[in-house]
């Protein structure tokens, strides 16, 4: 393993607090230098890592055999893992959903935070969202039991047709897509093995749909559109549930669970058994940063159809998934959109002479057709005017 330093001058003293951004991919350690100064991020436990990392880096000539250095410093894979960059907690907005229903002042403070998070980061976390641990744990548990089934049973749900309401796919992860709203239209197509699959996943799907509608209410308000904007359509909106299992994979492997993409939805809500989501920080030279999973917390991501609605004020967030080196990772993404044929277009209230329409109208149906085409441009790029 070899590394070349872009700058050999480090202006930091050993005692300085700097942030070192290290990414371990393809067995290569990339150090990112900022203003000629090593930047050192706090570990997940909150302890600065400058001693160990600066010892490592200050001992490096321009090009060194890093494995040897790591061995010398006894930097095991376990220790290296905590060096993957994470968003500083102060950068990540956490919305206490229970407070959205308190007095109007409290709501408007939260709506402002949501506006900031959607505009600056493209995602936020939610706590006190009203979905109980029993519901989330049994959804994750049933899904995990489904993935444990022999491949021939899971493959009963495989298809080349991307528009199938239930579709199992196996590649760098196992995943199953389930259309989920209105649930009575689809649930009979879902797997019935394990026997509690429909009940556990169905319950979670219903609760996360309610939560999504609530959050979209606050998001449209944050755009100045009034909290009931879209609401009547969303009740009948298309909700896709995508359950995934990412096999445990060494952190030195180059395999990604899912590569960089944006979601088609208005918003996506992610429930996960363990960390793995990385978000592109466009305020920091498009660096990939992880957003560690925390118990009881869900992640909310801005999707393409919200980018369209907001006329580009909120951008759909680039994200990817990195497998966990210690255990399999199970996640459940809930993607809420308007009903299949209904078009999403920039809100008229956000379009004027200074802010001309920046996106063509598009429906979910068109997105699915787009997926089946071999178009090179991304869906959202193709809609830009
Ligand atoms: O597994 C996850 O946490 C996210 C999955 C995802 O980004 C997707 O299915 O679009
Ligand atoms: Fe995604």
Short mmCIF file of C-alpha atoms and ligand atoms in Angstrom, two decimals:
data_model
loop_
_atom_site.label_atom_id
_atom_site.label_comp_id
_atom_site.label_asym_id
_atom_site.label_seq_id
_atom_site.Cartn_x
_atom_site.Cartn_y
_atom_site.Cartn_z
CA UNK A 1 0.00 0.00 0.00
CA UNK A 2 1.63 3.29 -1.04
CA UNK A 3 0.66 6.82 -0.33
CA UNK A 4 1.85 10.11 -1.72
CA UNK A 5 1.40 13.29 0.19
CA UNK A 6 0.11 16.27 -1.76
CA UNK A 7 1.89 18.58 0.59
CA UNK A 8 4.86 17.73 2.70
CA UNK A 9 4.53 20.90 4.74
CA UNK A 10 2.39 20.55 7.80
CA UNK A 11 1.94 23.81 9.62
CA UNK A 12 0.27 22.22 12.62
CA UNK A 13 1.99 21.74 15.92
CA UNK A 14 1.37 18.40 17.58
CA UNK A 15 -0.97 20.06 20.01
CA UNK A 16 -3.10 21.81 17.38
CA UNK A 17 -6.58 20.52 16.85
CA UNK A 18 -6.78 19.69 13.19
CA UNK A 19 -9.02 17.40 11.23
CA UNK A 20 -7.61 14.55 9.28
CA UNK A 21 -9.90 13.15 6.67
CA UNK A 22 -8.99 9.64 5.79
CA UNK A 23 -10.81 7.38 3.43
CA UNK A 24 -9.97 3.72 3.22
CA UNK A 25 -11.08 2.40 -0.13
CA UNK A 26 -9.47 -0.07 -2.48
CA UNK A 27 -6.84 -0.70 0.13
CA UNK A 28 -5.52 2.82 -0.35
CA UNK A 29 -5.43 5.38 2.38
CA UNK A 30 -6.16 8.81 1.00
CA UNK A 31 -5.26 11.67 3.17
CA UNK A 32 -6.92 14.92 2.34
CA UNK A 33 -5.00 18.02 3.18
CA UNK A 34 -6.79 21.22 3.87
CA UNK A 35 -4.97 24.56 3.65
CA UNK A 36 -1.66 22.77 4.02
CA UNK A 37 -2.82 21.68 7.39
CA UNK A 38 -3.74 18.19 8.46
CA UNK A 39 -7.33 18.03 9.58
CA UNK A 40 -8.16 15.58 12.30
CA UNK A 41 -11.70 14.50 12.90
CA UNK A 42 -12.89 13.36 16.30
CA UNK A 43 -13.48 9.67 16.63
CA UNK A 44 -17.00 8.29 16.96
CA UNK A 45 -16.47 8.16 20.68
CA UNK A 46 -15.65 11.86 20.66
CA UNK A 47 -11.94 11.45 21.46
CA UNK A 48 -9.53 13.38 19.29
CA UNK A 49 -7.22 11.10 17.40
CA UNK A 50 -4.44 13.57 16.76
CA UNK A 51 -1.80 11.73 18.71
CA UNK A 52 -2.07 8.48 16.86
CA UNK A 53 -2.72 9.99 13.44
CA UNK A 54 -0.17 12.76 13.58
CA UNK A 55 2.40 10.26 14.74
CA UNK A 56 1.56 8.28 11.68
CA UNK A 57 1.55 11.16 9.24
CA UNK A 58 4.45 13.14 10.58
CA UNK A 59 6.57 10.07 10.15
CA UNK A 60 5.72 9.80 6.45
CA UNK A 61 8.09 10.94 3.74
CA UNK A 62 6.50 11.85 0.40
CA UNK A 63 5.93 8.27 -0.54
CA UNK A 64 6.05 5.46 1.96
CA UNK A 65 5.01 1.90 2.48
CA UNK A 66 1.99 2.56 4.60
CA UNK A 67 1.36 -1.03 5.67
CA UNK A 68 4.73 -1.00 7.32
CA UNK A 69 3.91 2.27 9.10
CA UNK A 70 0.58 0.92 10.23
CA UNK A 71 2.20 -2.22 11.56
CA UNK A 72 4.82 -0.14 13.37
CA UNK A 73 2.10 1.95 14.99
CA UNK A 74 -0.06 -1.10 15.65
CA UNK A 75 -2.94 0.61 13.84
CA UNK A 76 -5.26 -2.32 13.44
CA UNK A 77 -8.23 -2.33 11.10
CA UNK A 78 -10.38 -1.84 14.18
CA UNK A 79 -8.57 1.40 15.00
CA UNK A 80 -8.50 2.55 11.38
CA UNK A 81 -12.25 2.25 11.07
CA UNK A 82 -12.83 5.20 13.34
CA UNK A 83 -10.81 7.37 10.98
CA UNK A 84 -13.48 7.37 8.27
CA UNK A 85 -14.75 10.96 8.12
CA UNK A 86 -18.03 11.62 9.80
CA UNK A 87 -20.19 14.72 9.75
CA UNK A 88 -19.49 16.85 12.76
CA UNK A 89 -22.58 16.49 14.99
CA UNK A 90 -23.12 20.27 14.79
CA UNK A 91 -23.58 19.96 11.00
CA UNK A 92 -26.40 17.45 11.26
CA UNK A 93 -29.89 18.74 12.02
CA UNK A 94 -31.96 16.54 14.31
CA UNK A 95 -35.69 17.21 14.34
CA UNK A 96 -37.76 16.16 17.34
CA UNK A 97 -40.96 15.24 15.46
CA UNK A 98 -43.08 15.32 18.63
CA UNK A 99 -42.40 19.05 18.81
CA UNK A 100 -43.89 19.66 15.35
CA UNK A 101 -47.28 19.33 17.00
CA UNK A 102 -46.66 21.73 19.86
CA UNK A 103 -47.39 25.47 19.76
CA UNK A 104 -46.96 27.42 16.54
CA UNK A 105 -43.76 29.11 17.72
CA UNK A 106 -42.06 25.76 18.42
CA UNK A 107 -43.22 24.45 15.03
CA UNK A 108 -41.92 27.49 13.18
CA UNK A 109 -38.48 27.11 14.81
CA UNK A 110 -38.39 23.47 13.63
CA UNK A 111 -39.62 24.41 10.17
CA UNK A 112 -36.71 26.89 9.92
CA UNK A 113 -34.26 24.13 10.92
CA UNK A 114 -35.77 21.85 8.28
CA UNK A 115 -35.39 24.61 5.69
CA UNK A 116 -31.73 25.01 6.62
CA UNK A 117 -31.06 21.25 6.60
CA UNK A 118 -32.77 20.68 3.23
CA UNK A 119 -31.05 23.64 1.61
CA UNK A 120 -27.55 23.20 3.04
CA UNK A 121 -27.20 19.46 3.57
CA UNK A 122 -30.01 17.63 1.74
CA UNK A 123 -30.79 15.45 4.77
CA UNK A 124 -31.63 15.50 8.46
CA UNK A 125 -32.32 13.06 11.26
CA UNK A 126 -35.57 12.59 13.15
CA UNK A 127 -36.15 11.48 16.73
CA UNK A 128 -39.34 10.98 18.76
CA UNK A 129 -41.03 10.10 15.48
CA UNK A 130 -43.71 7.93 17.05
CA UNK A 131 -42.66 4.61 15.48
CA UNK A 132 -42.03 2.28 18.39
CA UNK A 133 -38.96 0.12 18.86
CA UNK A 134 -41.20 -2.95 18.74
CA UNK A 135 -42.37 -1.98 15.25
CA UNK A 136 -38.89 -1.14 13.89
CA UNK A 137 -37.25 -4.19 15.46
CA UNK A 138 -39.83 -6.62 14.19
CA UNK A 139 -39.64 -5.13 10.66
CA UNK A 140 -35.84 -5.48 10.66
CA UNK A 141 -36.12 -8.98 12.21
CA UNK A 142 -38.64 -10.29 9.64
CA UNK A 143 -36.67 -8.83 6.77
CA UNK A 144 -33.50 -10.44 8.08
CA UNK A 145 -35.33 -13.80 8.31
CA UNK A 146 -36.50 -13.35 4.72
CA UNK A 147 -32.92 -12.78 3.56
CA UNK A 148 -31.83 -15.91 5.48
CA UNK A 149 -34.11 -18.05 3.28
CA UNK A 150 -32.46 -20.22 0.60
CA UNK A 151 -31.74 -18.27 -2.58
CA UNK A 152 -34.22 -20.29 -4.68
CA UNK A 153 -37.08 -19.10 -2.44
CA UNK A 154 -36.00 -15.46 -2.67
CA UNK A 155 -35.50 -15.74 -6.41
CA UNK A 156 -39.20 -16.48 -6.80
CA UNK A 157 -39.49 -12.69 -6.57
CA UNK A 158 -36.75 -11.91 -9.11
CA UNK A 159 -37.68 -10.30 -12.40
CA UNK A 160 -36.10 -8.28 -15.19
CA UNK A 161 -39.16 -6.08 -15.23
CA UNK A 162 -38.32 -2.99 -13.17
CA UNK A 163 -41.98 -2.03 -12.85
CA UNK A 164 -42.91 -5.18 -10.87
CA UNK A 165 -44.56 -4.21 -7.56
CA UNK A 166 -42.46 -6.81 -5.70
CA UNK A 167 -38.92 -7.46 -6.90
CA UNK A 168 -35.96 -9.27 -5.33
CA UNK A 169 -32.47 -8.39 -6.54
CA UNK A 170 -29.13 -9.86 -5.51
CA UNK A 171 -25.79 -8.22 -6.27
CA UNK A 172 -23.50 -6.46 -3.79
CA UNK A 173 -26.54 -6.61 -1.49
CA UNK A 174 -29.77 -8.55 -1.37
CA UNK A 175 -32.77 -6.28 -1.70
CA UNK A 176 -36.50 -6.55 -2.01
CA UNK A 177 -38.72 -3.75 -3.29
CA UNK A 178 -42.34 -3.72 -2.16
CA UNK A 179 -45.06 -1.37 -3.33
CA UNK A 180 -46.82 -0.41 -0.12
CA UNK A 181 -49.58 2.16 -0.62
CA UNK A 182 -52.50 1.68 -0.61
CA UNK A 183 -51.36 -1.41 1.23
CA UNK A 184 -54.47 -3.50 0.45
CA UNK A 185 -53.63 -3.25 -3.28
CA UNK A 186 -50.22 -4.81 -2.87
CA UNK A 187 -49.78 -6.82 0.32
CA UNK A 188 -51.10 -10.07 -1.20
CA UNK A 189 -48.13 -9.96 -3.58
CA UNK A 190 -45.58 -9.69 -0.75
CA UNK A 191 -43.65 -12.74 0.51
CA UNK A 192 -45.55 -14.72 3.13
CA UNK A 193 -42.49 -16.53 4.33
CA UNK A 194 -41.43 -15.81 7.06
CA UNK A 195 -45.00 -15.93 8.30
CA UNK A 196 -44.84 -12.56 10.09
CA UNK A 197 -43.28 -10.76 7.07
CA UNK A 198 -46.47 -9.10 5.82
CA UNK A 199 -47.62 -8.07 9.26
CA UNK A 200 -44.25 -6.69 10.47
CA UNK A 201 -43.28 -4.92 7.25
CA UNK A 202 -46.87 -3.80 6.63
CA UNK A 203 -47.08 -2.20 10.05
CA UNK A 204 -43.78 -0.40 9.62
CA UNK A 205 -44.78 0.73 6.09
CA UNK A 206 -48.04 2.25 7.38
CA UNK A 207 -46.32 4.08 10.22
CA UNK A 208 -43.45 5.40 8.13
CA UNK A 209 -45.94 6.60 5.50
CA UNK A 210 -47.79 8.58 8.17
CA UNK A 211 -44.46 10.00 9.35
CA UNK A 212 -43.41 10.88 5.78
CA UNK A 213 -46.65 12.81 5.21
CA UNK A 214 -46.12 14.66 8.48
CA UNK A 215 -42.54 15.56 7.58
CA UNK A 216 -43.44 16.57 4.02
CA UNK A 217 -46.06 18.86 5.64
CA UNK A 218 -43.26 20.64 7.51
CA UNK A 219 -41.02 20.66 4.42
CA UNK A 220 -43.64 22.29 2.17
CA UNK A 221 -44.25 24.81 4.93
CA UNK A 222 -40.51 25.50 4.98
CA UNK A 223 -40.88 26.40 1.28
CA UNK A 224 -43.62 28.87 2.19
CA UNK A 225 -46.33 26.67 0.62
CA UNK A 226 -48.65 25.99 3.54
CA UNK A 227 -48.74 22.70 5.46
CA UNK A 228 -51.55 21.03 3.51
CA UNK A 229 -49.92 21.51 0.09
CA UNK A 230 -49.75 18.06 -1.64
CA UNK A 231 -51.45 16.40 1.33
CA UNK A 232 -54.53 15.11 -0.49
CA UNK A 233 -52.34 13.54 -3.20
CA UNK A 234 -49.88 12.03 -0.74
CA UNK A 235 -52.56 9.97 1.02
CA UNK A 236 -52.88 8.03 -2.25
CA UNK A 237 -49.18 8.51 -3.05
CA UNK A 238 -46.89 5.72 -4.18
CA UNK A 239 -44.77 4.38 -1.38
CA UNK A 240 -42.00 1.94 -2.15
CA UNK A 241 -40.36 0.03 0.64
CA UNK A 242 -36.89 -1.26 -0.17
CA UNK A 243 -35.44 -3.72 2.32
CA UNK A 244 -31.73 -4.48 1.92
CA UNK A 245 -29.11 -6.70 3.46
CA UNK A 246 -25.50 -5.71 2.92
CA UNK A 247 -23.12 -8.55 3.76
CA UNK A 248 -20.39 -7.80 6.26
CA UNK A 249 -17.33 -6.70 4.32
CA UNK A 250 -13.82 -5.73 5.32
CA UNK A 251 -13.30 -1.96 5.42
CA UNK A 252 -10.24 -2.31 3.20
CA UNK A 253 -12.43 -3.75 0.43
CA UNK A 254 -13.45 -1.48 -2.42
CA UNK A 255 -16.95 -2.95 -2.61
CA UNK A 256 -19.75 -0.47 -2.09
CA UNK A 257 -23.20 -1.61 -1.01
CA UNK A 258 -24.72 1.00 -3.32
CA UNK A 259 -22.71 3.50 -5.31
CA UNK A 260 -23.34 7.24 -5.45
CA UNK A 261 -26.92 8.15 -6.42
CA UNK A 262 -29.87 10.37 -5.61
CA UNK A 263 -33.37 9.01 -4.92
CA UNK A 264 -36.40 9.59 -7.16
CA UNK A 265 -38.78 10.18 -4.24
CA UNK A 266 -40.01 13.36 -2.60
CA UNK A 267 -38.30 12.16 0.56
CA UNK A 268 -36.72 8.86 1.58
CA UNK A 269 -36.75 7.73 5.20
CA UNK A 270 -34.07 5.21 6.20
CA UNK A 271 -34.23 2.78 9.10
CA UNK A 272 -31.00 0.83 9.59
CA UNK A 273 -29.63 -1.85 11.87
CA UNK A 274 -26.13 -0.38 11.83
CA UNK A 275 -24.12 2.45 10.22
CA UNK A 276 -23.29 2.50 6.53
CA UNK A 277 -24.84 5.54 4.84
CA UNK A 278 -22.41 8.10 3.51
CA UNK A 279 -23.51 11.51 2.26
CA UNK A 280 -21.69 13.79 -0.15
CA UNK A 281 -20.82 17.02 1.60
CA UNK A 282 -20.91 19.55 -1.23
CA UNK A 283 -19.86 22.29 1.19
CA UNK A 284 -16.60 20.37 1.71
CA UNK A 285 -15.30 19.58 -1.78
CA UNK A 286 -17.85 16.78 -2.25
CA UNK A 287 -16.21 14.67 0.46
CA UNK A 288 -18.02 11.47 1.45
CA UNK A 289 -18.93 11.54 5.10
CA UNK A 290 -20.65 8.95 7.15
CA UNK A 291 -23.70 9.64 9.26
CA UNK A 292 -23.50 7.03 12.01
CA UNK A 293 -26.68 5.19 12.93
CA UNK A 294 -28.13 6.04 16.32
CA UNK A 295 -30.75 4.01 18.11
CA UNK A 296 -34.28 5.31 17.61
CA UNK A 297 -33.18 7.77 14.91
CA UNK A 298 -34.30 7.74 11.27
CA UNK A 299 -32.65 9.58 8.38
CA UNK A 300 -34.64 11.76 6.00
CA UNK A 301 -33.16 12.40 2.54
CA UNK A 302 -34.25 15.00 -0.04
CA UNK A 303 -35.23 13.20 -3.27
CA UNK A 304 -35.54 14.26 -6.94
CA UNK A 305 -39.23 15.07 -6.74
CA UNK A 306 -38.66 17.50 -3.87
CA UNK A 307 -35.86 19.12 -5.88
CA UNK A 308 -38.41 19.63 -8.68
CA UNK A 309 -41.16 20.91 -6.37
CA UNK A 310 -38.78 23.40 -4.76
CA UNK A 311 -37.56 24.53 -8.19
CA UNK A 312 -34.03 23.58 -7.19
CA UNK A 313 -33.97 25.33 -3.83
CA UNK A 314 -33.55 21.93 -2.16
CA UNK A 315 -31.22 19.57 -4.01
CA UNK A 316 -31.61 15.81 -3.91
CA UNK A 317 -28.72 14.49 -1.88
CA UNK A 318 -25.99 12.22 -3.26
CA UNK A 319 -25.51 9.24 -1.00
CA UNK A 320 -24.04 5.75 -1.06
CA UNK A 321 -23.77 2.78 1.26
CA UNK A 322 -20.58 1.24 2.59
CA UNK A 323 -20.84 -2.27 4.06
CA UNK A 324 -20.13 -2.69 7.73
CA UNK A 325 -16.87 -4.54 8.51
CA UNK A 326 -18.29 -6.31 11.55
CA UNK A 327 -21.84 -7.36 10.82
CA UNK A 328 -24.41 -7.63 8.08
CA UNK A 329 -26.35 -4.42 7.70
CA UNK A 330 -30.12 -4.42 7.27
CA UNK A 331 -31.89 -1.28 6.12
CA UNK A 332 -35.43 -0.33 5.15
CA UNK A 333 -35.85 2.67 2.87
CA UNK A 334 -39.31 4.17 2.43
CA UNK A 335 -39.68 6.25 -0.74
CA UNK A 336 -42.79 8.39 -0.91
CA UNK A 337 -43.93 10.00 -4.16
CA UNK A 338 -47.13 11.32 -5.68
CA UNK A 339 -49.48 8.70 -7.21
CA UNK A 340 -47.90 6.91 -10.18
CA UNK A 341 -49.39 9.04 -12.98
CA UNK A 342 -49.50 12.38 -11.18
CA UNK A 343 -46.92 14.90 -12.30
CA UNK A 344 -44.58 16.77 -9.99
CA UNK A 345 -43.61 20.23 -11.14
CA UNK A 346 -42.06 23.32 -9.58
CA UNK A 347 -44.56 24.98 -7.21
CA UNK A 348 -46.08 27.99 -8.98
CA UNK A 349 -45.49 30.05 -5.84
CA UNK A 350 -41.73 29.55 -6.26
CA UNK A 351 -41.61 30.58 -9.90
CA UNK A 352 -41.41 34.21 -11.03
CA UNK A 353 -39.33 36.40 -13.32
CA UNK A 354 -36.27 36.17 -11.10
CA UNK A 355 -36.80 32.46 -10.52
CA UNK A 356 -37.88 30.91 -13.81
CA UNK A 357 -38.98 27.29 -13.95
CA UNK A 358 -35.84 25.15 -13.78
CA UNK A 359 -37.34 21.66 -14.16
CA UNK A 360 -39.75 19.93 -16.52
CA UNK A 361 -42.75 18.23 -14.95
CA UNK A 362 -42.41 14.49 -14.41
CA UNK A 363 -44.33 11.60 -12.87
CA UNK A 364 -43.15 8.48 -11.05
CA UNK A 365 -44.40 6.48 -14.00
CA UNK A 366 -42.01 8.42 -16.24
CA UNK A 367 -39.18 7.75 -13.79
CA UNK A 368 -39.79 4.00 -13.99
CA UNK A 369 -39.79 4.18 -17.79
CA UNK A 370 -36.57 6.18 -17.57
CA UNK A 371 -35.01 3.41 -15.43
CA UNK A 372 -35.81 0.82 -18.07
CA UNK A 373 -34.27 2.96 -20.81
CA UNK A 374 -30.49 2.90 -21.10
CA UNK A 375 -30.27 6.68 -20.78
CA UNK A 376 -26.82 7.83 -19.64
CA UNK A 377 -27.82 11.16 -18.12
CA UNK A 378 -29.31 10.96 -14.63
CA UNK A 379 -33.08 11.30 -14.31
CA UNK A 380 -32.92 14.67 -12.58
CA UNK A 381 -30.29 16.07 -14.95
CA UNK A 382 -32.53 15.16 -17.86
CA UNK A 383 -35.38 17.19 -16.34
CA UNK A 384 -33.39 20.39 -15.94
CA UNK A 385 -34.46 23.19 -18.25
O1 LIG B 1 -29.56 1.07 2.63
C1 LIG B 1 -29.62 2.26 2.86
O2 LIG B 1 -29.39 2.73 3.97
C2 LIG B 1 -29.94 3.24 1.76
C3 LIG B 1 -30.40 2.58 0.50
C4 LIG B 1 -30.56 3.55 -0.62
O3 LIG B 1 -29.94 4.57 -0.67
C5 LIG B 1 -31.51 3.23 -1.70
O4 LIG B 1 -32.08 2.13 -1.73
O5 LIG B 1 -31.75 4.13 -2.54
FE1 LIG B 2 -30.87 5.93 -1.99
#
